[in-house]
């Protein structure tokens, strides 16, 4: 049975596996603070439907309360432990079934098992303040094993924690002209791909949002990461099929067992 991956932009993807829909870091906004969506139409209402939603960390472009408010009542929501305390607005989304997780936790969602794994990223809600919640990645285990990295830097135990994977959704850029610590650019993502060695990969977290008024500042950091990842992945992980999707595009991947 195939798994289908749809990239809606930034870190927002739908993973359909075993007739179950998984949505990652939903961001359905045309503008977020100083960022505006520069490429790709907003995801249609059908993108809001999911059986489970995975939030990787508390930054507002990954835990976006107005986008979470669009989810249907009863939707399962996995968040890093401590998120409702750090982001009180989460507690007002009374219709969602919120589960707090840390690396190593496993959550059953119908026929799927979702496993939380580590990420190397600043998980705070704001740039300053206490570190209350870990940044996470997730492995969705069903017909396929799909690794959603969230936002992370490259770290030594990544492949060991993730384990065998069929598909990797890897961030390859950001939303500004410079990437700080705890991020993958195209080169680091390609090296991560070589360590993870999945069958397929989809680059995400690039080419969607950019700071207002900074269109001319290092524009290659907005436009180029996807193509650069494809090029470098062919060097570091030539056996991996890389699918560079456009916004709203999908790929169906056959999984052999």
Coordinates of N, CA and C in Angstrom, one line a residue:
X1 N 0.8 -1.2 0.0 CA 0.0 0.0 0.0 C 0.9 1.2 0.0
X2 N 0.6 2.2 -0.8 CA 1.4 3.4 -0.9 C 1.2 4.4 0.3
X3 N 2.2 5.2 0.6 CA 2.0 6.3 1.5 C 2.0 7.6 0.6
X4 N 1.2 8.6 0.9 CA 1.1 9.8 0.1 C 1.5 11.0 1.0
X5 N 2.4 11.8 0.4 CA 3.0 13.0 1.1 C 2.5 14.2 0.3
X6 N 1.9 15.1 1.0 CA 1.6 16.4 0.4 C 2.3 17.5 1.2
X7 N 3.0 18.4 0.4 CA 3.6 19.5 1.1 C 2.8 20.8 0.8
X8 N 2.4 21.4 1.9 CA 1.6 22.6 1.8 C 2.4 23.9 1.9
X9 N 3.7 23.8 2.2 CA 4.5 24.9 2.4 C 5.1 24.9 3.8
X10 N 6.3 25.6 4.0 CA 7.0 25.6 5.3 C 7.2 24.2 5.8
X11 N 6.8 24.0 7.1 CA 6.9 22.6 7.6 C 5.6 21.9 7.6
X12 N 4.6 22.3 6.9 CA 3.2 21.8 6.9 C 3.1 20.7 5.8
X13 N 2.9 19.5 6.3 CA 2.7 18.4 5.3 C 1.5 17.5 5.8
X14 N 0.9 16.9 4.9 CA 0.0 15.8 5.2 C 0.6 14.5 4.8
X15 N 0.6 13.5 5.7 CA 1.1 12.2 5.4 C -0.2 11.3 5.5
X16 N -0.5 10.6 4.5 CA -1.6 9.6 4.5 C -1.0 8.2 4.4
X17 N -1.3 7.5 5.5 CA -0.8 6.1 5.6 C -1.9 5.3 6.3
X18 N -2.2 4.1 5.7 CA -3.1 3.2 6.3 C -4.5 3.9 6.5
X19 N -4.9 4.7 5.5 CA -6.2 5.4 5.6 C -6.3 6.3 6.8
X20 N -5.1 6.8 7.2 CA -5.1 7.7 8.3 C -4.3 9.0 7.9
X21 N -4.8 10.2 8.3 CA -4.2 11.4 7.9 C -3.4 12.0 9.0
X22 N -2.2 12.3 8.8 CA -1.3 13.0 9.8 C -0.9 14.3 9.2
X23 N -1.0 15.4 10.0 CA -0.7 16.7 9.6 C 0.4 17.2 10.5
X24 N 1.4 17.9 9.9 CA 2.6 18.3 10.6 C 2.6 19.9 10.7
X25 N 2.9 20.4 11.9 CA 3.1 21.8 12.1 C 2.2 22.7 11.2
X26 N 0.9 22.6 11.4 CA 0.0 23.4 10.5 C 0.2 24.9 10.6
X27 N 0.4 25.5 9.4 CA 0.5 27.0 9.4 C -0.3 27.4 8.1
X28 N -1.5 28.0 8.4 CA -2.4 28.3 7.3 C -2.6 29.8 7.2
X29 N -1.5 30.6 7.4 CA -1.6 32.0 7.5 C -0.9 32.7 6.3
X30 N -1.5 33.7 5.8 CA -0.9 34.5 4.8 C 0.2 35.4 5.3
X31 N 0.1 35.8 6.6 CA 1.1 36.6 7.3 C 1.2 36.2 8.7
X32 N 2.4 36.1 9.2 CA 2.7 35.8 10.6 C 3.7 36.8 11.1
X33 N 3.2 37.8 12.0 CA 4.1 38.8 12.5 C 4.9 39.5 11.4
X34 N 6.2 39.4 11.3 CA 7.0 40.1 10.3 C 7.1 39.2 9.0
X35 N 6.5 38.1 9.0 CA 6.7 37.2 7.8 C 5.4 37.2 7.0
X36 N 5.6 37.1 5.7 CA 4.5 37.0 4.8 C 4.8 35.8 3.8
X37 N 3.7 35.2 3.4 CA 3.8 34.1 2.5 C 4.1 34.6 1.1
X38 N 5.2 34.3 0.6 CA 5.7 34.8 -0.7 C 5.4 33.8 -1.9
X39 N 5.2 32.5 -1.6 CA 5.1 31.6 -2.6 C 4.0 30.5 -2.2
X40 N 3.2 30.1 -3.2 CA 2.2 29.1 -2.9 C 0.9 29.6 -2.4
X41 N -0.2 29.1 -2.9 CA -1.5 29.5 -2.3 C -1.6 28.9 -0.9
X42 N -2.5 29.6 -0.2 CA -2.8 29.0 1.2 C -3.4 27.6 1.0
X43 N -3.1 26.7 1.9 CA -3.7 25.4 1.8 C -5.3 25.5 1.8
X44 N -6.0 24.7 1.1 CA -7.4 24.7 1.0 C -8.0 24.1 2.3
X45 N -9.3 24.3 2.6 CA -9.9 23.7 3.8 C -9.7 22.2 3.9
X46 N -9.6 21.5 2.8 CA -9.4 20.1 3.0 C -8.1 19.7 3.7
X47 N -7.1 20.7 3.7 CA -5.8 20.4 4.3 C -6.0 20.5 5.8
X48 N -7.1 21.1 6.3 CA -7.3 21.2 7.8 C -7.7 19.8 8.4
X49 N -8.1 18.9 7.6 CA -8.6 17.6 8.1 C -7.4 16.7 8.4
X50 N -7.4 16.2 9.6 CA -6.4 15.2 10.0 C -6.9 14.3 11.2
X51 N -6.4 13.1 11.2 CA -6.7 12.3 12.4 C -5.8 12.6 13.6
X52 N -4.6 13.0 13.3 CA -3.6 13.4 14.3 C -2.8 14.5 13.7
X53 N -2.4 15.5 14.6 CA -1.6 16.6 14.2 C -0.4 16.6 15.1
X54 N 0.8 16.8 14.5 CA 2.1 16.7 15.2 C 2.7 18.1 15.2
X55 N 3.0 18.6 16.4 CA 3.6 19.9 16.6 C 5.0 19.6 17.1
X56 N 6.0 20.1 16.4 CA 7.4 19.8 16.7 C 8.0 20.6 17.8
X57 N 7.6 21.9 17.9 CA 8.1 22.8 18.9 C 7.3 24.0 19.0
X58 N 7.6 24.9 19.9 CA 6.7 26.0 20.3 C 6.8 27.3 19.5
X59 N 7.8 27.4 18.6 CA 7.9 28.6 17.8 C 6.6 28.9 17.1
X60 N 6.2 30.1 16.9 CA 4.9 30.5 16.4 C 4.7 30.0 14.9
X61 N 5.7 29.8 14.2 CA 5.6 29.3 12.8 C 5.4 27.8 12.8
X62 N 5.4 27.1 13.9 CA 5.2 25.7 14.0 C 4.0 25.4 14.9
X63 N 3.9 26.1 16.0 CA 2.7 26.0 16.9 C 1.9 27.3 16.7
X64 N 1.0 27.3 15.7 CA 0.3 28.5 15.3 C -1.1 28.3 15.8
X65 N -1.5 29.1 16.8 CA -2.8 28.9 17.4 C -4.0 29.1 16.5
X66 N -4.0 30.2 15.6 CA -5.1 30.3 14.7 C -5.3 29.2 13.7
X67 N -4.2 28.6 13.3 CA -4.3 27.4 12.4 C -4.8 26.2 13.2
X68 N -4.3 26.0 14.4 CA -4.9 24.9 15.2 C -6.3 25.0 15.5
X69 N -6.8 26.3 15.6 CA -8.2 26.5 15.9 C -9.1 26.1 14.7
X70 N -8.6 25.9 13.5 CA -9.3 25.4 12.4 C -9.6 23.9 12.3
X71 N -8.9 23.2 13.2 CA -9.0 21.8 13.2 C -10.4 21.3 13.7
X72 N -10.8 20.2 13.2 CA -12.1 19.7 13.6 C -12.1 19.3 15.1
X73 N -13.2 19.5 15.8 CA -13.3 19.1 17.2 C -13.0 17.6 17.3
X74 N -12.3 17.2 18.3 CA -11.9 15.8 18.5 C -10.6 15.4 17.8
X75 N -10.0 16.3 17.1 CA -8.7 16.0 16.5 C -7.6 15.7 17.5
X76 N -6.8 14.7 17.4 CA -5.7 14.4 18.3 C -4.6 15.3 18.0
X77 N -4.0 15.9 19.0 CA -2.9 16.9 18.8 C -1.7 16.4 19.7
X78 N -0.6 16.1 19.2 CA 0.6 15.8 19.9 C 1.5 17.0 20.0
X79 N 1.9 17.4 21.2 CA 2.8 18.6 21.4 C 3.9 18.2 22.4
X80 N 5.0 19.0 22.4 CA 6.0 18.7 23.4 C 5.5 18.9 24.8
X81 N 6.0 18.1 25.7 CA 5.6 18.2 27.1 C 5.8 19.7 27.6
X82 N 4.9 20.2 28.3 CA 4.9 21.5 28.8 C 4.3 22.6 27.9
X83 N 3.9 22.2 26.7 CA 3.4 23.2 25.8 C 2.2 23.9 26.3
X84 N 1.2 23.3 26.9 CA 0.0 24.0 27.4 C 0.3 25.0 28.5
X85 N 1.4 24.7 29.3 CA 1.8 25.7 30.3 C 2.5 26.9 29.7
X86 N 3.3 26.6 28.7 CA 4.1 27.7 28.0 C 3.3 28.5 27.1
X87 N 2.2 27.9 26.5 CA 1.4 28.6 25.5 C -0.1 28.4 26.0
X88 N -0.5 29.3 26.9 CA -1.8 29.2 27.5 C -3.0 29.1 26.5
X89 N -2.8 29.7 25.3 CA -3.8 29.6 24.3 C -4.2 28.2 23.9
X90 N -3.3 27.3 24.1 CA -3.6 25.9 23.7 C -4.7 25.4 24.6
X91 N -4.8 25.8 25.8 CA -5.8 25.3 26.7 C -7.2 25.8 26.3
X92 N -7.3 26.9 25.5 CA -8.6 27.4 25.1 C -9.1 26.6 23.8
X93 N -8.2 25.8 23.2 CA -8.7 25.0 22.1 C -9.3 23.7 22.7
X94 N -10.5 23.9 23.3 CA -11.0 22.8 24.1 C -11.5 21.6 23.3
X95 N -11.7 21.8 22.0 CA -12.2 20.7 21.2 C -11.2 19.7 20.8
X96 N -9.9 20.1 21.0 CA -8.8 19.2 20.6 C -8.4 18.3 21.7
X97 N -7.9 17.1 21.4 CA -7.5 16.1 22.3 C -5.9 16.2 22.4
X98 N -5.4 17.0 23.4 CA -4.0 17.3 23.4 C -3.3 16.2 24.2
X99 N -2.2 15.7 23.7 CA -1.3 14.8 24.4 C 0.1 15.3 24.4
X100 N 0.7 15.5 25.6 CA 2.1 16.0 25.7 C 3.0 14.8 25.6
X101 N 4.1 15.0 24.8 CA 5.1 13.9 24.7 C 6.5 14.4 24.8
X102 N 7.4 13.4 25.0 CA 8.8 13.7 25.1 C 9.5 12.6 24.2
X103 N 10.8 12.8 23.9 CA 11.5 11.7 23.1 C 11.3 10.4 23.8
X104 N 11.0 9.4 23.0 CA 10.9 8.0 23.4 C 9.4 7.6 23.6
X105 N 8.5 8.6 23.7 CA 7.1 8.2 23.8 C 6.5 7.7 22.5
X106 N 5.6 6.8 22.7 CA 4.9 6.2 21.5 C 3.4 6.4 21.7
X107 N 2.7 6.8 20.7 CA 1.2 7.1 20.8 C 0.6 6.3 19.7
X108 N -0.4 5.5 20.0 CA -1.2 4.8 19.0 C -2.3 5.7 18.4
X109 N -2.4 5.8 17.1 CA -3.5 6.6 16.4 C -4.1 5.6 15.4
X110 N -5.2 5.0 15.7 CA -5.7 4.0 14.8 C -4.7 2.9 14.5
X111 N -4.4 2.7 13.2 CA -3.5 1.7 12.8 C -2.0 2.1 12.9
X112 N -1.8 3.4 13.2 CA -0.5 4.0 13.2 C 0.1 4.0 14.7
X113 N 1.4 4.0 14.7 CA 2.1 4.4 16.0 C 3.0 5.6 15.6
X114 N 2.8 6.6 16.5 CA 3.7 7.8 16.3 C 4.7 7.9 17.4
X115 N 5.9 7.9 17.1 CA 7.0 7.9 18.0 C 7.7 9.3 18.1
X116 N 7.9 9.8 19.3 CA 8.6 11.1 19.4 C 10.1 10.9 19.5
X117 N 10.8 11.7 18.8 CA 12.3 11.5 18.8 C 12.9 12.9 19.1
X118 N 14.2 13.0 19.4 CA 14.9 14.2 19.7 C 15.0 15.1 18.5
X119 N 15.2 16.4 18.8 CA 15.6 17.4 17.8 C 16.6 18.3 18.5
X120 N 17.5 18.9 17.7 CA 18.4 19.9 18.2 C 18.0 21.3 17.8
X121 N 17.2 21.9 18.6 CA 16.6 23.2 18.2 C 16.1 23.9 19.5
X122 N 16.1 25.2 19.5 CA 15.6 26.0 20.6 C 14.1 25.8 20.6
X123 N 13.6 25.2 21.7 CA 12.1 24.9 21.7 C 11.3 25.9 22.4
X124 N 11.9 27.0 22.8 CA 11.1 28.0 23.6 C 10.1 28.7 22.7
X125 N 9.0 29.2 23.4 CA 8.0 29.9 22.6 C 8.5 31.2 22.1
X126 N 9.3 31.9 22.9 CA 9.8 33.2 22.4 C 11.4 33.1 22.4
X127 N 12.0 34.1 21.7 CA 13.5 34.0 21.7 C 14.1 34.1 23.1
X128 N 13.4 34.7 24.1 CA 14.0 34.7 25.4 C 13.0 34.1 26.4
X129 N 13.4 33.6 27.5 CA 12.6 33.0 28.5 C 13.0 31.6 28.8
X130 N 12.3 30.9 29.7 CA 12.8 29.6 30.1 C 12.6 28.5 29.1
X131 N 13.5 27.6 29.1 CA 13.4 26.4 28.2 C 12.4 25.4 28.8
X132 N 11.2 25.4 28.5 CA 10.2 24.6 29.1 C 9.8 23.3 28.4
X133 N 10.0 23.3 27.1 CA 9.6 22.2 26.3 C 10.6 21.8 25.3
X134 N 10.8 20.5 25.1 CA 11.8 20.0 24.1 C 11.3 20.2 22.7
X135 N 12.2 20.5 21.8 CA 11.9 20.4 20.4 C 11.9 18.9 20.0
X136 N 11.0 18.5 19.1 CA 10.9 17.1 18.8 C 10.9 16.9 17.3
X137 N 11.2 15.7 16.9 CA 10.8 15.1 15.6 C 9.9 14.0 15.9
X138 N 9.3 13.4 14.8 CA 8.3 12.3 15.0 C 8.6 11.3 13.9
X139 N 8.4 10.0 14.2 CA 8.4 8.9 13.3 C 7.0 8.3 13.3
X140 N 6.4 8.3 12.1 CA 5.0 7.8 11.9 C 5.2 6.4 11.3
X141 N 4.7 5.4 12.1 CA 4.9 4.0 11.7 C 3.6 3.4 11.3
X142 N 3.4 3.0 10.1 CA 2.3 2.3 9.6 C 2.7 1.4 8.5
X143 N 2.1 1.5 7.3 CA 2.6 0.8 6.1 C 4.0 1.2 5.8
X144 N 4.3 2.5 6.1 CA 5.6 3.1 5.9 C 6.1 3.6 7.2
X145 N 7.4 3.9 7.3 CA 8.0 4.6 8.4 C 8.4 6.0 7.9
X146 N 7.7 7.0 8.3 CA 8.0 8.4 7.8 C 8.5 9.2 9.0
X147 N 9.7 9.8 8.7 CA 10.4 10.7 9.7 C 10.1 12.1 9.4
X148 N 9.4 12.8 10.3 CA 9.3 14.3 10.2 C 10.2 14.9 11.2
X149 N 11.2 15.6 10.7 CA 12.3 16.1 11.5 C 11.9 17.4 12.3
X150 N 10.8 18.0 11.9 CA 10.5 19.3 12.6 C 11.6 20.3 12.2
X151 N 12.1 21.0 13.2 CA 13.2 21.9 13.0 C 14.4 21.4 13.8
X152 N 15.5 21.2 13.2 CA 16.6 20.6 13.9 C 18.0 20.9 13.3
X153 N 19.0 20.8 14.0 CA 20.3 20.7 13.5 C 20.7 19.3 13.3
X154 N 21.9 19.0 12.8 CA 22.4 17.7 12.6 C 23.1 17.3 13.9
X155 N 22.7 16.1 14.4 CA 23.3 15.6 15.6 C 23.7 14.1 15.5
X156 N 24.6 13.7 16.4 CA 25.2 12.4 16.2 C 24.3 11.2 16.3
X157 N 23.3 11.3 17.2 CA 22.4 10.2 17.4 C 21.2 10.2 16.6
X158 N 21.1 11.1 15.6 CA 19.9 11.2 14.8 C 19.4 9.9 14.2
X159 N 20.3 9.3 13.4 CA 19.9 8.1 12.7 C 19.6 6.9 13.7
X160 N 20.3 6.9 14.8 CA 20.1 5.8 15.8 C 18.7 6.0 16.4
X161 N 18.3 7.2 16.7 CA 17.0 7.5 17.3 C 15.9 7.2 16.3
X162 N 16.1 7.7 15.1 CA 15.0 7.5 14.1 C 14.8 6.1 13.7
X163 N 15.9 5.4 13.6 CA 15.9 4.0 13.1 C 15.6 3.9 11.6
X164 N 15.3 2.7 11.1 CA 15.0 2.5 9.7 C 13.9 3.4 9.3
X165 N 14.0 4.1 8.2 CA 12.9 4.9 7.7 C 12.7 4.7 6.2
X166 N 11.5 4.8 5.8 CA 11.2 4.8 4.3 C 11.2 6.1 3.7
X167 N 10.7 7.1 4.5 CA 10.6 8.5 3.9 C 11.1 9.4 5.0
X168 N 11.8 10.5 4.6 CA 12.3 11.5 5.5 C 11.8 12.9 5.0
X169 N 11.1 13.6 5.8 CA 10.7 15.0 5.6 C 11.7 15.9 6.3
X170 N 12.6 16.5 5.5 CA 13.8 17.2 6.1 C 13.7 18.7 5.8
X171 N 13.9 19.5 6.9 CA 14.0 21.0 6.6 C 15.3 21.3 5.9
X172 N 15.3 22.2 4.9 CA 16.5 22.5 4.2 C 16.8 24.0 4.1
X173 N 16.0 24.8 4.8 CA 16.1 26.2 4.8 C 15.4 26.8 5.9
X174 N 15.0 28.1 5.7 CA 14.3 28.8 6.8 C 13.4 29.9 6.3
X175 N 13.2 30.9 7.2 CA 12.3 32.0 6.7 C 13.0 33.3 6.7
X176 N 14.3 33.3 6.8 CA 15.1 34.5 6.8 C 16.4 34.3 6.1
X177 N 17.2 35.4 5.9 CA 18.4 35.3 5.2 C 19.5 34.6 5.8
X178 N 19.4 34.3 7.2 CA 20.5 33.6 7.9 C 19.9 32.5 8.7
X179 N 20.5 31.4 8.7 CA 20.1 30.3 9.6 C 21.0 30.2 10.8
X180 N 20.3 30.2 12.0 CA 21.1 30.1 13.2 C 21.4 28.7 13.6
X181 N 21.8 28.5 14.9 CA 22.1 27.2 15.4 C 20.8 26.4 15.4
X182 N 20.9 25.1 15.3 CA 19.8 24.2 15.4 C 18.9 24.2 14.2
X183 N 19.5 24.4 13.0 CA 18.8 24.3 11.7 C 19.6 23.4 10.7
X184 N 18.9 22.9 9.8 CA 19.6 22.2 8.7 C 19.5 23.1 7.4
X185 N 20.6 23.4 6.8 CA 20.5 24.0 5.5 C 20.6 22.8 4.5
X186 N 20.7 23.2 3.2 CA 20.7 22.1 2.2 C 21.8 21.1 2.4
X187 N 23.0 21.7 2.7 CA 24.2 20.8 2.8 C 24.1 19.9 4.1
X188 N 23.7 20.5 5.2 CA 23.6 19.6 6.4 C 22.5 18.6 6.3
X189 N 21.4 19.1 5.6 CA 20.3 18.1 5.4 C 20.7 16.9 4.5
X190 N 21.5 17.2 3.5 CA 22.0 16.1 2.6 C 22.9 15.2 3.4
X191 N 23.7 15.7 4.3 CA 24.6 14.8 5.2 C 23.7 14.0 6.1
X192 N 22.6 14.7 6.6 CA 21.7 13.9 7.5 C 21.0 12.8 6.7
X193 N 20.7 13.1 5.4 CA 20.1 12.0 4.6 C 21.0 10.9 4.4
X194 N 22.3 11.1 4.2 CA 23.3 10.1 4.1 C 23.3 9.2 5.3
X195 N 23.1 9.7 6.5 CA 23.1 8.9 7.7 C 21.8 8.2 7.9
X196 N 20.7 8.8 7.6 CA 19.4 8.2 7.8 C 19.1 7.1 6.7
X197 N 19.6 7.3 5.5 CA 19.4 6.3 4.4 C 18.0 5.8 4.2
X198 N 17.0 6.7 4.1 CA 15.7 6.2 3.8 C 15.6 5.9 2.3
X199 N 14.4 5.4 1.9 CA 14.2 5.1 0.5 C 13.9 6.4 -0.3
X200 N 13.2 7.3 0.4 CA 12.8 8.6 -0.3 C 12.9 9.7 0.7
X201 N 13.0 10.9 0.1 CA 13.0 12.2 0.9 C 12.3 13.3 0.3
X202 N 11.7 14.2 1.1 CA 11.0 15.3 0.6 C 11.6 16.5 1.4
X203 N 12.2 17.5 0.7 CA 12.6 18.7 1.4 C 11.5 19.6 1.7
X204 N 11.5 20.2 2.9 CA 10.5 21.1 3.4 C 11.2 22.3 4.1
X205 N 10.3 23.2 4.6 CA 10.8 24.3 5.4 C 11.7 25.3 4.6
X206 N 11.2 25.7 3.5 CA 12.0 26.6 2.7 C 11.0 27.2 1.7
X207 N 11.4 28.3 1.1 CA 10.7 28.9 -0.1 C 9.2 29.2 0.1
X208 N 8.8 29.6 1.3 CA 7.4 29.9 1.6 C 7.2 31.2 2.3
X209 N 7.8 31.4 3.4 CA 7.7 32.7 4.2 C 9.0 33.5 4.1
X210 N 8.9 34.8 4.1 CA 10.1 35.6 4.1 C 9.8 36.9 4.8
X211 N 10.8 37.6 5.5 CA 10.5 38.8 6.3 C 10.0 39.9 5.3
X212 N 9.0 40.7 5.7 CA 8.5 41.8 5.0 C 9.6 42.8 4.8
X213 N 9.8 43.3 3.6 CA 10.8 44.3 3.3 C 12.2 43.8 3.1
X214 N 12.4 42.5 3.1 CA 13.7 41.9 2.9 C 13.8 41.0 1.6
X215 N 13.0 41.3 0.6 CA 13.0 40.5 -0.6 C 14.3 40.5 -1.3
X216 N 15.1 41.6 -1.2 CA 16.4 41.7 -1.9 C 17.6 41.2 -1.0
X217 N 17.3 40.8 0.2 CA 18.4 40.4 1.1 C 18.7 38.9 1.0
X218 N 19.8 38.5 0.4 CA 20.2 37.1 0.2 C 19.0 36.3 -0.3
X219 N 18.4 36.7 -1.5 CA 17.2 36.0 -2.0 C 17.5 34.6 -2.3
X220 N 18.7 34.2 -2.6 CA 19.0 32.8 -2.9 C 18.7 31.9 -1.7
X221 N 18.7 32.4 -0.5 CA 18.4 31.6 0.7 C 16.9 31.3 0.7
X222 N 16.1 32.0 0.0 CA 14.6 31.7 -0.2 C 14.4 30.8 -1.4
X223 N 15.0 31.1 -2.5 CA 14.7 30.3 -3.7 C 15.5 29.0 -3.9
X224 N 16.7 29.0 -3.4 CA 17.6 27.9 -3.9 C 17.7 26.6 -3.0
X225 N 17.2 26.6 -1.8 CA 17.5 25.4 -0.9 C 17.0 24.1 -1.5
X226 N 15.8 24.1 -2.1 CA 15.3 22.9 -2.6 C 16.1 22.2 -3.7
X227 N 16.5 23.0 -4.7 CA 17.3 22.5 -5.7 C 18.7 22.2 -5.2
X228 N 19.2 23.0 -4.3 CA 20.5 22.7 -3.8 C 20.5 21.4 -3.0
X229 N 19.5 21.1 -2.3 CA 19.3 19.8 -1.5 C 19.3 18.7 -2.5
X230 N 18.6 18.8 -3.6 CA 18.5 17.7 -4.6 C 19.9 17.4 -5.1
X231 N 20.7 18.5 -5.4 CA 22.0 18.3 -6.0 C 22.9 17.7 -5.0
X232 N 22.9 18.1 -3.7 CA 23.8 17.6 -2.7 C 23.4 16.2 -2.2
X233 N 22.1 15.9 -2.2 CA 21.7 14.6 -1.9 C 22.2 13.6 -2.8
X234 N 22.3 13.9 -4.1 CA 22.9 13.0 -5.1 C 24.3 12.7 -4.8
X235 N 25.0 13.5 -4.1 CA 26.4 13.3 -3.7 C 26.5 12.5 -2.4
X236 N 25.7 12.9 -1.4 CA 25.8 12.2 0.0 C 24.9 11.0 0.1
X237 N 23.9 10.9 -0.7 CA 22.9 9.8 -0.5 C 22.4 9.4 -1.9
X238 N 23.2 9.0 -2.8 CA 22.8 8.7 -4.2 C 21.7 7.7 -4.3
X239 N 21.6 6.8 -3.3 CA 20.6 5.8 -3.4 C 19.2 6.2 -3.0
X240 N 19.0 7.4 -2.5 CA 17.7 8.0 -2.0 C 17.0 8.7 -3.1
X241 N 15.8 8.4 -3.3 CA 15.0 9.2 -4.3 C 14.4 10.4 -3.6
X242 N 14.8 11.6 -4.2 CA 14.4 12.9 -3.6 C 13.3 13.5 -4.4
X243 N 12.2 13.8 -3.8 CA 11.0 14.4 -4.5 C 10.9 15.8 -4.0
X244 N 11.2 16.8 -4.9 CA 11.1 18.2 -4.6 C 9.7 18.6 -5.0
X245 N 8.8 18.8 -4.1 CA 7.4 19.1 -4.4 C 7.2 20.6 -4.5
X246 N 6.2 21.0 -5.3 CA 5.7 22.4 -5.3 C 4.7 22.5 -4.2
X247 N 4.3 23.7 -3.9 CA 3.3 23.9 -2.8 C 2.0 23.3 -3.2
X248 N 1.4 22.4 -2.4 CA 0.2 21.7 -2.7 C 0.4 20.5 -3.5
X249 N 1.6 20.1 -3.9 CA 1.8 18.9 -4.7 C 2.0 17.7 -3.7
X250 N 1.7 16.5 -4.3 CA 1.7 15.3 -3.6 C 2.6 14.3 -4.3
X251 N 3.1 13.3 -3.6 CA 3.8 12.2 -4.2 C 3.3 10.9 -3.5
X252 N 3.0 9.9 -4.3 CA 2.6 8.6 -3.7 C 3.8 7.6 -3.8
X253 N 4.2 7.1 -2.7 CA 5.4 6.2 -2.7 C 5.0 4.8 -2.3
X254 N 5.4 3.9 -3.1 CA 5.2 2.5 -2.8 C 6.2 2.0 -1.8
X255 N 5.7 1.2 -0.8 CA 6.6 0.8 0.2 C 6.6 -0.8 0.2
X256 N 7.7 -1.3 0.0 CA 7.9 -2.8 0.0 C 8.2 -3.3 1.4
X257 N 7.5 -4.4 1.8 CA 7.8 -5.0 3.1 C 8.2 -6.4 2.9

